mmCIF file of C-alpha atoms in Angstrom:
data_model
loop_
_atom_site.group_PDB
_atom_site.id
_atom_site.type_symbol
_atom_site.label_atom_id
_atom_site.label_comp_id
_atom_site.label_asym_id
_atom_site.label_seq_id
_atom_site.Cartn_x
_atom_site.Cartn_y
_atom_site.Cartn_z
ATOM 1 C CA MET A 1 -0.003 -0.008 0.000
ATOM 2 C CA ALA A 2 1.360 3.374 -0.981
ATOM 3 C CA PHE A 3 2.192 5.766 1.829
ATOM 4 C CA LYS A 4 -0.336 8.323 0.641
ATOM 5 C CA ASP A 5 -3.111 5.740 1.068
ATOM 6 C CA ASN A 6 -2.197 4.526 4.570
ATOM 7 C CA LYS A 7 -4.134 5.400 7.751
ATOM 8 C CA ILE A 8 -1.434 7.625 9.204
ATOM 9 C CA SER A 9 -1.260 9.790 6.132
ATOM 10 C CA LYS A 10 -5.090 10.152 6.040
ATOM 11 C CA TRP A 11 -5.155 10.906 9.746
ATOM 12 C CA LEU A 12 -2.584 13.641 9.266
ATOM 13 C CA GLU A 13 -4.552 15.193 6.427
ATOM 14 C CA ASP A 14 -7.834 15.270 8.346
ATOM 15 C CA ASN A 15 -6.422 15.957 11.775
ATOM 16 C CA LYS A 16 -7.033 19.335 13.417
ATOM 17 C CA PHE A 17 -3.422 19.468 14.538
ATOM 18 C CA ASN A 18 -2.288 19.518 10.894
ATOM 19 C CA GLN A 19 -4.756 22.343 10.173
ATOM 20 C CA TRP A 20 -3.512 24.162 13.278
ATOM 21 C CA LEU A 21 0.106 23.975 11.942
ATOM 22 C CA LYS A 22 -0.994 25.497 8.630
ATOM 23 C CA GLY A 23 -2.990 28.264 10.243
ATOM 24 C CA ASP A 24 0.043 30.221 11.333
ATOM 25 C CA LYS A 25 1.377 33.619 10.221
ATOM 26 C CA TYR A 26 3.717 32.073 7.647
ATOM 27 C CA HIS A 27 0.920 30.387 5.724
ATOM 28 C CA ARG A 28 -1.256 33.489 5.998
ATOM 29 C CA ARG A 29 1.537 35.573 4.496
ATOM 30 C CA VAL A 30 1.967 33.114 1.643
ATOM 31 C CA THR A 31 -1.795 33.281 0.999
ATOM 32 C CA TYR A 32 -1.696 37.045 1.009
ATOM 33 C CA MET A 33 1.195 37.100 -1.484
ATOM 34 C CA ASP A 34 -0.786 34.803 -3.796
ATOM 35 C CA GLU A 35 -3.698 37.206 -3.581
ATOM 36 C CA VAL A 36 -1.430 40.140 -4.409
ATOM 37 C CA LEU A 37 -0.244 38.407 -7.603
ATOM 38 C CA GLU A 38 -3.869 37.796 -8.642
ATOM 39 C CA ARG A 39 -4.800 41.419 -7.944
ATOM 40 C CA VAL A 40 -1.787 42.636 -9.978
ATOM 41 C CA GLU A 41 -2.990 40.613 -12.966
ATOM 42 C CA LYS A 42 -6.522 41.969 -12.650
ATOM 43 C CA SER A 43 -5.461 45.648 -12.202
ATOM 44 C CA GLU A 44 -6.962 47.965 -14.807
ATOM 45 C CA SER A 45 -5.107 51.161 -14.045
ATOM 46 C CA VAL A 46 -1.740 52.432 -12.826
ATOM 47 C CA ASP A 47 -3.516 54.162 -9.892
ATOM 48 C CA GLU A 48 -4.915 50.789 -8.807
ATOM 49 C CA LEU A 49 -1.439 49.284 -9.054
ATOM 50 C CA THR A 50 0.021 52.157 -7.071
ATOM 51 C CA GLY A 51 -2.449 51.582 -4.234
ATOM 52 C CA LEU A 52 -1.675 47.903 -4.258
ATOM 53 C CA VAL A 53 2.125 48.470 -4.132
ATOM 54 C CA ASP A 54 1.631 51.043 -1.337
ATOM 55 C CA GLU A 55 -0.420 48.507 0.618
ATOM 56 C CA TYR A 56 2.254 45.896 0.066
ATOM 57 C CA GLN A 57 5.022 48.324 1.037
ATOM 58 C CA ALA A 58 3.228 49.195 4.294
ATOM 59 C CA LYS A 59 3.295 45.505 5.268
ATOM 60 C CA LYS A 60 6.899 44.896 4.310
ATOM 61 C CA GLY A 61 8.178 44.480 7.848
ATOM 62 C CA ASP A 62 5.508 41.992 8.800
ATOM 63 C CA LEU A 63 5.712 40.154 5.483
ATOM 64 C CA PHE A 64 9.357 39.863 4.759
ATOM 65 C CA TYR A 65 11.714 40.358 7.626
ATOM 66 C CA SER A 66 10.385 37.928 10.279
ATOM 67 C CA PHE A 67 10.543 34.208 9.624
ATOM 68 C CA LEU A 68 9.893 32.882 13.148
ATOM 69 C CA CYS A 69 6.198 32.841 12.340
ATOM 70 C CA SER A 70 5.537 29.196 11.669
ATOM 71 C CA ARG A 71 4.033 26.920 14.262
ATOM 72 C CA SER A 72 5.997 24.044 12.860
ATOM 73 C CA VAL A 73 9.187 25.979 13.577
ATOM 74 C CA ASN A 74 8.033 26.850 17.027
ATOM 75 C CA VAL A 75 7.209 23.210 17.734
ATOM 76 C CA LEU A 76 10.697 22.225 16.733
ATOM 77 C CA HIS A 77 12.135 24.981 18.953
ATOM 78 C CA SER A 78 10.090 23.552 21.840
ATOM 79 C CA LEU A 79 11.460 20.049 21.171
ATOM 80 C CA ILE A 80 15.019 21.384 21.205
ATOM 81 C CA VAL A 81 14.341 22.711 24.696
ATOM 82 C CA LEU A 82 12.250 19.821 25.970
ATOM 83 C CA VAL A 83 14.604 17.041 24.848
ATOM 84 C CA PRO A 84 17.659 18.192 26.882
ATOM 85 C CA ALA A 85 15.378 19.147 29.788
ATOM 86 C CA SER A 86 13.828 15.708 29.812
ATOM 87 C CA TYR A 87 17.235 14.132 29.576
ATOM 88 C CA ILE A 88 18.568 16.115 32.533
ATOM 89 C CA GLY A 89 15.501 15.155 34.594
ATOM 90 C CA TRP A 90 15.905 11.519 33.717
ATOM 91 C CA MET A 91 19.596 11.555 34.600
ATOM 92 C CA TYR A 92 18.773 13.190 37.948
ATOM 93 C CA ILE A 93 16.206 10.474 38.816
ATOM 94 C CA THR A 94 18.593 7.767 37.674
ATOM 95 C CA SER A 95 21.394 9.124 39.821
ATOM 96 C CA LEU A 96 19.118 9.124 42.867
ATOM 97 C CA LYS A 97 18.115 5.523 42.310
ATOM 98 C CA SER A 98 21.700 4.355 41.839
ATOM 99 C CA ARG A 99 22.827 6.409 44.838
ATOM 100 C CA TYR A 100 25.798 7.683 42.719
ATOM 101 C CA THR A 101 27.218 4.156 42.398
ATOM 102 C CA TYR A 102 29.172 3.323 39.299
ATOM 103 C CA SER A 103 27.229 0.682 37.370
ATOM 104 C CA SER A 104 25.941 -0.090 33.977
ATOM 105 C CA SER A 105 23.692 2.921 34.262
ATOM 106 C CA SER A 106 26.735 5.125 33.640
ATOM 107 C CA SER A 107 27.359 3.516 30.245
ATOM 108 C CA ASN A 108 23.662 3.804 29.467
ATOM 109 C CA GLY A 109 23.820 7.433 30.430
ATOM 110 C CA PHE A 110 26.725 8.028 28.030
ATOM 111 C CA ILE A 111 24.800 6.452 25.144
ATOM 112 C CA ILE A 112 21.718 8.493 25.960
ATOM 113 C CA THR A 113 23.865 11.644 26.220
ATOM 114 C CA VAL A 114 25.297 11.060 22.725
ATOM 115 C CA ALA A 115 21.885 10.213 21.296
ATOM 116 C CA THR A 116 20.402 13.342 22.886
ATOM 117 C CA LEU A 117 23.133 15.607 21.515
ATOM 118 C CA ALA A 118 22.750 14.016 18.074
ATOM 119 C CA LEU A 119 18.985 14.579 18.188
ATOM 120 C CA MET A 120 19.420 18.177 19.301
ATOM 121 C CA TYR A 121 21.889 18.750 16.489
ATOM 122 C CA LEU A 122 19.514 17.304 13.870
ATOM 123 C CA LEU A 123 16.642 19.397 15.208
ATOM 124 C CA VAL A 124 18.701 22.534 15.132
ATOM 125 C CA LYS A 125 19.923 21.850 11.550
ATOM 126 C CA TYR A 126 16.439 20.951 10.360
ATOM 127 C CA THR A 127 14.904 24.097 11.944
ATOM 128 C CA ALA A 128 17.649 26.292 10.382
ATOM 129 C CA ASN A 129 17.046 24.685 6.958
ATOM 130 C CA LEU A 130 13.284 25.098 7.305
ATOM 131 C CA LYS A 131 13.708 28.789 8.109
ATOM 132 C CA LYS A 132 16.009 29.187 5.076
ATOM 133 C CA VAL A 133 13.499 27.455 2.781
ATOM 134 C CA LYS A 134 10.766 29.783 3.955
ATOM 135 C CA LYS A 135 12.968 32.821 3.573
ATOM 136 C CA ASP A 136 13.873 31.780 -0.003
ATOM 137 C CA LYS A 137 10.174 31.336 -0.747
ATOM 138 C CA PHE A 138 9.426 34.900 0.429
ATOM 139 C CA VAL A 139 12.317 36.212 -1.744
ATOM 140 C CA ASN A 140 10.909 34.322 -4.753
ATOM 141 C CA TYR A 141 7.502 35.900 -4.086
ATOM 142 C CA VAL A 142 9.081 39.345 -4.090
ATOM 143 C CA ASN A 143 10.752 38.594 -7.399
ATOM 144 C CA LYS A 144 7.533 37.390 -8.963
ATOM 145 C CA GLN A 145 5.499 40.309 -7.689
ATOM 146 C CA THR A 146 8.133 42.797 -8.747
ATOM 147 C CA LYS A 147 8.168 41.492 -12.315
ATOM 148 C CA ALA A 148 4.394 41.217 -12.436
ATOM 149 C CA VAL A 149 3.958 44.865 -11.312
ATOM 150 C CA TYR A 150 6.744 46.052 -13.655
ATOM 151 C CA ASN A 151 5.188 44.323 -16.677
ATOM 152 C CA LYS A 152 1.666 45.484 -15.783
ATOM 153 C CA VAL A 153 2.819 49.137 -15.473
ATOM 154 C CA LEU A 154 4.462 49.018 -18.881
ATOM 155 C CA LEU A 155 1.341 47.438 -20.352
ATOM 156 C CA LEU A 156 -1.036 49.991 -18.844
ATOM 157 C CA ARG A 157 1.095 53.044 -19.552
ATOM 158 C CA HIS A 158 2.561 52.219 -22.937
ATOM 159 C CA GLY A 159 0.804 49.131 -24.362
ATOM 160 C CA ALA A 160 4.021 47.183 -23.741
ATOM 161 C CA THR A 161 3.954 43.436 -23.488
ATOM 162 C CA MET A 162 6.730 41.027 -22.553
ATOM 163 C CA LYS A 163 7.703 38.669 -25.335
ATOM 164 C CA SER A 164 10.504 36.335 -26.298
ATOM 165 C CA LEU A 165 12.461 36.652 -29.505
ATOM 166 C CA SER A 166 14.208 33.841 -31.243
ATOM 167 C CA SER A 167 18.011 34.135 -30.904
ATOM 168 C CA SER A 168 18.115 33.324 -34.667
ATOM 169 C CA ALA A 169 15.869 36.235 -35.606
ATOM 170 C CA TYR A 170 18.840 38.458 -36.344
ATOM 171 C CA HIS A 171 22.486 37.641 -36.994
ATOM 172 C CA ASP A 172 23.431 40.094 -34.231
ATOM 173 C CA PHE A 173 21.694 37.871 -31.671
ATOM 174 C CA GLN A 174 24.078 35.015 -32.469
ATOM 175 C CA ARG A 175 27.200 36.448 -30.910
ATOM 176 C CA GLY A 176 27.899 34.022 -28.015
ATOM 177 C CA ASN A 177 29.639 30.776 -28.886
ATOM 178 C CA TYR A 178 28.140 29.040 -25.842
ATOM 179 C CA SER A 179 24.625 30.432 -25.348
ATOM 180 C CA ASN A 180 22.314 33.250 -26.361
ATOM 181 C CA ARG A 181 19.104 34.524 -24.774
ATOM 182 C CA VAL A 182 16.896 37.371 -25.988
ATOM 183 C CA ALA A 183 14.025 39.142 -24.182
ATOM 184 C CA ALA A 184 11.980 42.049 -25.433
ATOM 185 C CA TYR A 185 9.123 44.398 -24.514
ATOM 186 C CA ARG A 186 6.872 45.129 -27.441
ATOM 187 C CA VAL A 187 5.591 48.703 -27.301
ATOM 188 C CA GLU A 188 2.707 50.228 -29.243
ATOM 189 C CA LEU A 189 3.263 53.929 -29.885
ATOM 190 C CA GLY A 190 0.481 54.818 -32.285
ATOM 191 C CA ASP A 191 1.271 57.706 -34.655
ATOM 192 C CA GLU A 192 4.057 59.263 -32.602
ATOM 193 C CA PHE A 193 6.605 58.187 -35.228
ATOM 194 C CA GLU A 194 5.728 58.539 -38.875
ATOM 195 C CA GLY A 195 5.629 55.160 -40.663
ATOM 196 C CA VAL A 196 6.583 53.298 -37.480
ATOM 197 C CA ASN A 197 3.870 52.170 -35.025
ATOM 198 C CA ALA A 198 5.548 49.354 -33.051
ATOM 199 C CA PHE A 199 8.832 48.864 -31.305
ATOM 200 C CA ALA A 200 10.439 46.092 -29.395
ATOM 201 C CA ILE A 201 12.876 47.002 -26.615
ATOM 202 C CA VAL A 202 15.538 44.311 -26.816
ATOM 203 C CA ARG A 203 17.962 42.971 -24.203
ATOM 204 C CA SER A 204 20.146 40.125 -25.490
ATOM 205 C CA GLU A 205 22.473 38.078 -23.385
ATOM 206 C CA HIS A 206 25.504 36.290 -24.806
ATOM 207 C CA THR A 207 27.937 33.884 -23.227
ATOM 208 C CA ASN A 208 31.325 32.925 -24.625
ATOM 209 C CA GLN A 209 33.127 29.772 -23.649
ATOM 210 C CA ILE A 210 36.925 30.186 -23.457
ATOM 211 C CA LYS A 211 39.206 27.113 -23.263
ATOM 212 C CA ARG A 212 42.187 27.438 -20.979
ATOM 213 C CA THR A 213 45.125 25.114 -20.341
ATOM 214 C CA GLU A 214 47.628 24.997 -17.496
ATOM 215 C CA GLY A 215 50.791 23.003 -17.029
ATOM 216 C CA PHE A 216 52.509 20.481 -19.327
ATOM 217 C CA GLY A 217 52.555 16.751 -19.854
ATOM 218 C CA LYS A 218 50.932 14.751 -17.049
ATOM 219 C CA ASN A 219 50.296 17.995 -15.128
ATOM 220 C CA LYS A 220 48.393 19.551 -17.985
ATOM 221 C CA ARG A 221 44.928 20.727 -16.993
ATOM 222 C CA VAL A 222 42.194 21.850 -19.332
ATOM 223 C CA TYR A 223 39.332 24.038 -18.075
ATOM 224 C CA TYR A 224 36.766 26.489 -19.422
ATOM 225 C CA GLU A 225 35.919 30.049 -18.507
ATOM 226 C CA TYR A 226 32.632 31.691 -19.294
ATOM 227 C CA LYS A 227 32.173 35.425 -20.080
ATOM 228 C CA THR A 228 28.723 36.908 -20.385
ATOM 229 C CA PHE A 229 27.878 40.264 -21.952
ATOM 230 C CA TRP A 230 24.689 42.060 -22.796
ATOM 231 C CA ARG A 231 23.470 44.237 -25.665
ATOM 232 C CA TYR A 232 20.527 46.660 -25.679
ATOM 233 C CA GLY A 233 18.502 48.105 -28.558
ATOM 234 C CA VAL A 234 15.239 48.410 -30.338
ATOM 235 C CA VAL A 235 13.499 46.681 -33.218
ATOM 236 C CA MET A 236 11.480 49.017 -35.481
ATOM 237 C CA SER A 237 8.842 48.095 -38.000
ATOM 238 C CA GLY A 238 8.264 49.760 -41.360
ATOM 239 C CA CYS A 239 11.733 49.557 -42.886
ATOM 240 C CA ASN A 240 10.385 47.723 -45.939
ATOM 241 C CA ARG A 241 12.584 49.585 -48.415
ATOM 242 C CA HIS A 242 15.680 47.977 -46.843
ATOM 243 C CA LYS A 243 15.996 44.235 -46.253
ATOM 244 C CA GLY A 244 18.790 41.762 -45.575
ATOM 245 C CA ILE A 245 21.615 44.188 -44.539
ATOM 246 C CA LYS A 246 23.941 44.520 -41.554
ATOM 247 C CA ILE A 247 26.227 47.431 -40.634
ATOM 248 C CA SER A 248 28.411 47.142 -37.510
ATOM 249 C CA ASN A 249 31.420 48.674 -35.850
ATOM 250 C CA SER A 250 31.559 45.879 -33.302
ATOM 251 C CA GLY A 251 34.970 44.268 -32.803
ATOM 252 C CA SER A 252 33.375 40.836 -32.597
ATOM 253 C CA VAL A 253 31.596 40.841 -35.934
ATOM 254 C CA ILE A 254 31.430 37.493 -37.695
ATOM 255 C CA LYS A 255 30.446 37.269 -41.349
ATOM 256 C CA SER A 256 26.820 36.186 -41.628
ATOM 257 C CA ALA A 257 26.054 33.070 -43.614
ATOM 258 C CA GLY A 258 24.858 33.843 -47.134
ATOM 259 C CA TYR A 259 25.688 37.542 -46.888
ATOM 260 C CA GLU A 260 28.048 39.378 -49.233
ATOM 261 C CA THR A 261 30.646 41.824 -47.894
ATOM 262 C CA PHE A 262 30.314 45.336 -49.182
ATOM 263 C CA LYS A 263 33.002 48.073 -49.450
ATOM 264 C CA PRO A 264 31.395 51.586 -49.310
ATOM 265 C CA SER A 265 32.873 54.471 -51.253
ATOM 266 C CA LEU A 266 33.540 56.512 -48.097
ATOM 267 C CA ILE A 267 36.936 55.227 -46.937
ATOM 268 C CA SER A 268 36.607 56.664 -43.432
ATOM 269 C CA PHE A 269 33.284 54.794 -43.001
ATOM 270 C CA ASP A 270 34.786 51.589 -44.294
ATOM 271 C CA LYS A 271 37.576 51.761 -41.731
ATOM 272 C CA LYS A 272 35.052 51.976 -38.850
ATOM 273 C CA PHE A 273 32.253 49.723 -39.994
ATOM 274 C CA TYR A 274 31.773 46.258 -41.391
ATOM 275 C CA SER A 275 29.042 46.170 -44.054
ATOM 276 C CA GLU A 276 27.327 43.142 -45.578
ATOM 277 C CA GLY A 277 24.007 42.020 -47.014
ATOM 278 C CA GLU A 278 22.077 39.494 -49.083
ATOM 279 C CA THR A 279 23.314 41.421 -52.100
ATOM 280 C CA GLN A 280 25.821 44.251 -52.460
ATOM 281 C CA ILE A 281 23.154 46.294 -54.251
ATOM 282 C CA ALA A 282 20.909 46.134 -51.135
ATOM 283 C CA VAL A 283 23.689 47.506 -48.961
ATOM 284 C CA ALA A 284 24.588 50.195 -51.488
ATOM 285 C CA GLN A 285 21.001 51.386 -51.664
ATOM 286 C CA PHE A 286 20.929 51.711 -47.850
ATOM 287 C CA LEU A 287 24.332 53.319 -47.397
ATOM 288 C CA THR A 288 23.745 56.684 -49.012
ATOM 289 C CA PRO A 289 26.252 59.462 -48.187
ATOM 290 C CA LYS A 290 23.745 61.005 -45.751
ATOM 291 C CA MET A 291 23.066 57.591 -44.091
ATOM 292 C CA MET A 292 26.791 56.962 -43.578
ATOM 293 C CA LEU A 293 27.190 60.321 -41.852
ATOM 294 C CA ASN A 294 24.117 59.608 -39.672
ATOM 295 C CA ILE A 295 25.435 56.180 -38.663
ATOM 296 C CA GLU A 296 28.791 57.650 -37.781
ATOM 297 C CA ALA A 297 26.984 60.170 -35.558
ATOM 298 C CA LEU A 298 25.045 57.386 -33.839
ATOM 299 C CA ALA A 299 28.265 55.454 -33.273
ATOM 300 C CA GLN A 300 29.750 58.437 -31.452
ATOM 301 C CA GLN A 301 26.870 58.154 -28.917
ATOM 302 C CA TYR A 302 26.469 54.394 -28.668
ATOM 303 C CA ASN A 303 29.339 51.993 -28.425
ATOM 304 C CA ASN A 304 29.577 48.734 -30.325
ATOM 305 C CA LEU A 305 26.740 49.711 -32.691
ATOM 306 C CA THR A 306 24.965 47.365 -35.060
ATOM 307 C CA ILE A 307 22.196 48.149 -37.544
ATOM 308 C CA GLU A 308 20.532 45.201 -39.132
ATOM 309 C CA ALA A 309 17.375 44.824 -41.338
ATOM 310 C CA ASP A 310 15.880 41.376 -41.621
ATOM 311 C CA LYS A 311 14.094 39.910 -44.614
ATOM 312 C CA ASP A 312 10.690 41.217 -43.381
ATOM 313 C CA GLY A 313 11.892 44.811 -43.165
ATOM 314 C CA HIS A 314 12.211 45.019 -39.397
ATOM 315 C CA LEU A 315 15.200 47.101 -38.360
ATOM 316 C CA LEU A 316 17.331 46.242 -35.311
ATOM 317 C CA VAL A 317 19.600 48.880 -33.759
ATOM 318 C CA SER A 318 21.611 47.539 -30.890
ATOM 319 C CA GLN A 319 24.520 48.723 -28.756
ATOM 320 C CA VAL A 320 26.135 48.131 -25.360
ATOM 321 C CA ASP A 321 26.276 51.489 -23.637
ATOM 322 C CA VAL A 322 22.645 52.469 -22.853
ATOM 323 C CA ASP A 323 20.338 50.051 -21.035
ATOM 324 C CA ILE A 324 17.048 51.602 -22.238
ATOM 325 C CA LEU A 325 15.005 49.817 -19.538
ATOM 326 C CA PRO A 326 16.265 49.582 -15.964
ATOM 327 C CA PRO A 327 17.196 45.948 -15.170
ATOM 328 C CA LEU A 328 14.762 44.064 -12.979
ATOM 329 C CA GLU A 329 17.604 42.684 -10.821
ATOM 330 C CA GLY A 330 17.664 45.937 -8.931
ATOM 331 C CA TYR A 331 14.074 45.581 -7.730
ATOM 332 C CA ILE A 332 14.272 42.495 -5.485
ATOM 333 C CA THR A 333 14.390 44.513 -2.252
ATOM 334 C CA PHE A 334 11.710 46.684 -0.700
ATOM 335 C CA ASP A 335 13.834 49.830 -0.554
ATOM 336 C CA ASN A 336 12.196 52.524 -2.749
ATOM 337 C CA PHE A 337 9.915 49.816 -4.117
ATOM 338 C CA THR A 338 7.114 52.143 -5.194
ATOM 339 C CA GLU A 339 9.419 54.686 -6.716
ATOM 340 C CA GLU A 340 11.492 52.157 -8.636
ATOM 341 C CA LEU A 341 8.508 50.263 -10.023
ATOM 342 C CA LEU A 342 6.047 53.002 -10.751
ATOM 343 C CA GLU A 343 7.964 56.291 -11.246
ATOM 344 C CA LYS A 344 10.883 54.862 -13.259
ATOM 345 C CA THR A 345 8.830 53.052 -15.877
ATOM 346 C CA SER A 346 8.053 56.120 -17.986
ATOM 347 C CA LEU A 347 10.386 54.836 -20.746
ATOM 348 C CA GLU A 348 12.116 58.204 -20.955
ATOM 349 C CA THR A 349 15.484 56.682 -21.807
ATOM 350 C CA PHE A 350 13.875 54.443 -24.343
ATOM 351 C CA MET A 351 12.020 57.353 -25.970
ATOM 352 C CA GLN A 352 15.185 59.470 -26.188
ATOM 353 C CA TYR A 353 17.146 56.576 -27.678
ATOM 354 C CA THR A 354 14.317 55.729 -30.131
ATOM 355 C CA ARG A 355 13.818 59.318 -31.297
ATOM 356 C CA ASN A 356 17.570 59.622 -31.903
ATOM 357 C CA VAL A 357 17.763 56.352 -33.840
ATOM 358 C CA HIS A 358 14.604 57.188 -35.776
ATOM 359 C CA SER A 359 15.836 60.617 -36.810
ATOM 360 C CA LYS A 360 19.125 59.173 -38.102
ATOM 361 C CA ILE A 361 17.739 56.094 -39.914
ATOM 362 C CA TYR A 362 14.218 57.014 -41.115
ATOM 363 C CA ASN A 363 14.688 60.715 -41.996
#
């Protein structure tokens, strides 16, 4: 018979003691955090989200910083105290009975002492681990709620939705020789930019694997180091007149499969940028004298610049200097929670970056 079907398991599930253990502050906090996540998803305005975050912020001390709130932990703490107390009492009674004579009771006492200390150690370790597990769970909840609020604010304010992009969508996404990961926020901007009504804010992560060797002969050791770097940019729609091109001043440019290298007429531009495309004609039509000057101007503001148009006419402009959305990693604490999540999601950096890129590429 499986354990889940035995009488003890069923008794534990139905027993009031089990319900009493789960009716503590810890479980009530977990339930509250689940409710917060549901309310975030159902929020219909930034004001509603602001009120929810303020409520959450007001409870931060009670929710996050105290973990001695579980009855199961308190029961274990009681056992840690009761076990040695019971042992001391038992030893005292035994000593009275034996009238302090050396007998086999002394050896039994030694065994019981060791067993008691071992039990106390296990209880202490288990209690510490249980507290750590619960603390980690609270931290995970904070991460989930932070991202949920962040995404919801972007959605309500700017029509932005989180989406994943294939790492093979653009050649520029395929930089890491070990792994690549791409995340994007898609933003609807209406008629704010002529001919362009949608953007994706892109953050791509690339990891290179580097092989290292140490020593010689039998003492030779081979190991690998991993270096991760990030690129930030935007994907713009509406670049239908230019397709299948890539211009980059990145030092790690690798020739794209099936693309032809192009040498522009402007020698100074050719020295700074690597140009290629599906055909040399496609690149030549894009790299007009005015466009080359504009790209050089962009490169002075953004390091490691790449401009790439895919086969569908979507234009990627990526670089490494400007993170156009604040990274979520900075939001896992409660300090300035409301300010960070609600006041710094106006996309001001993104808008400045996008207007600059749009004026250089589309005008």
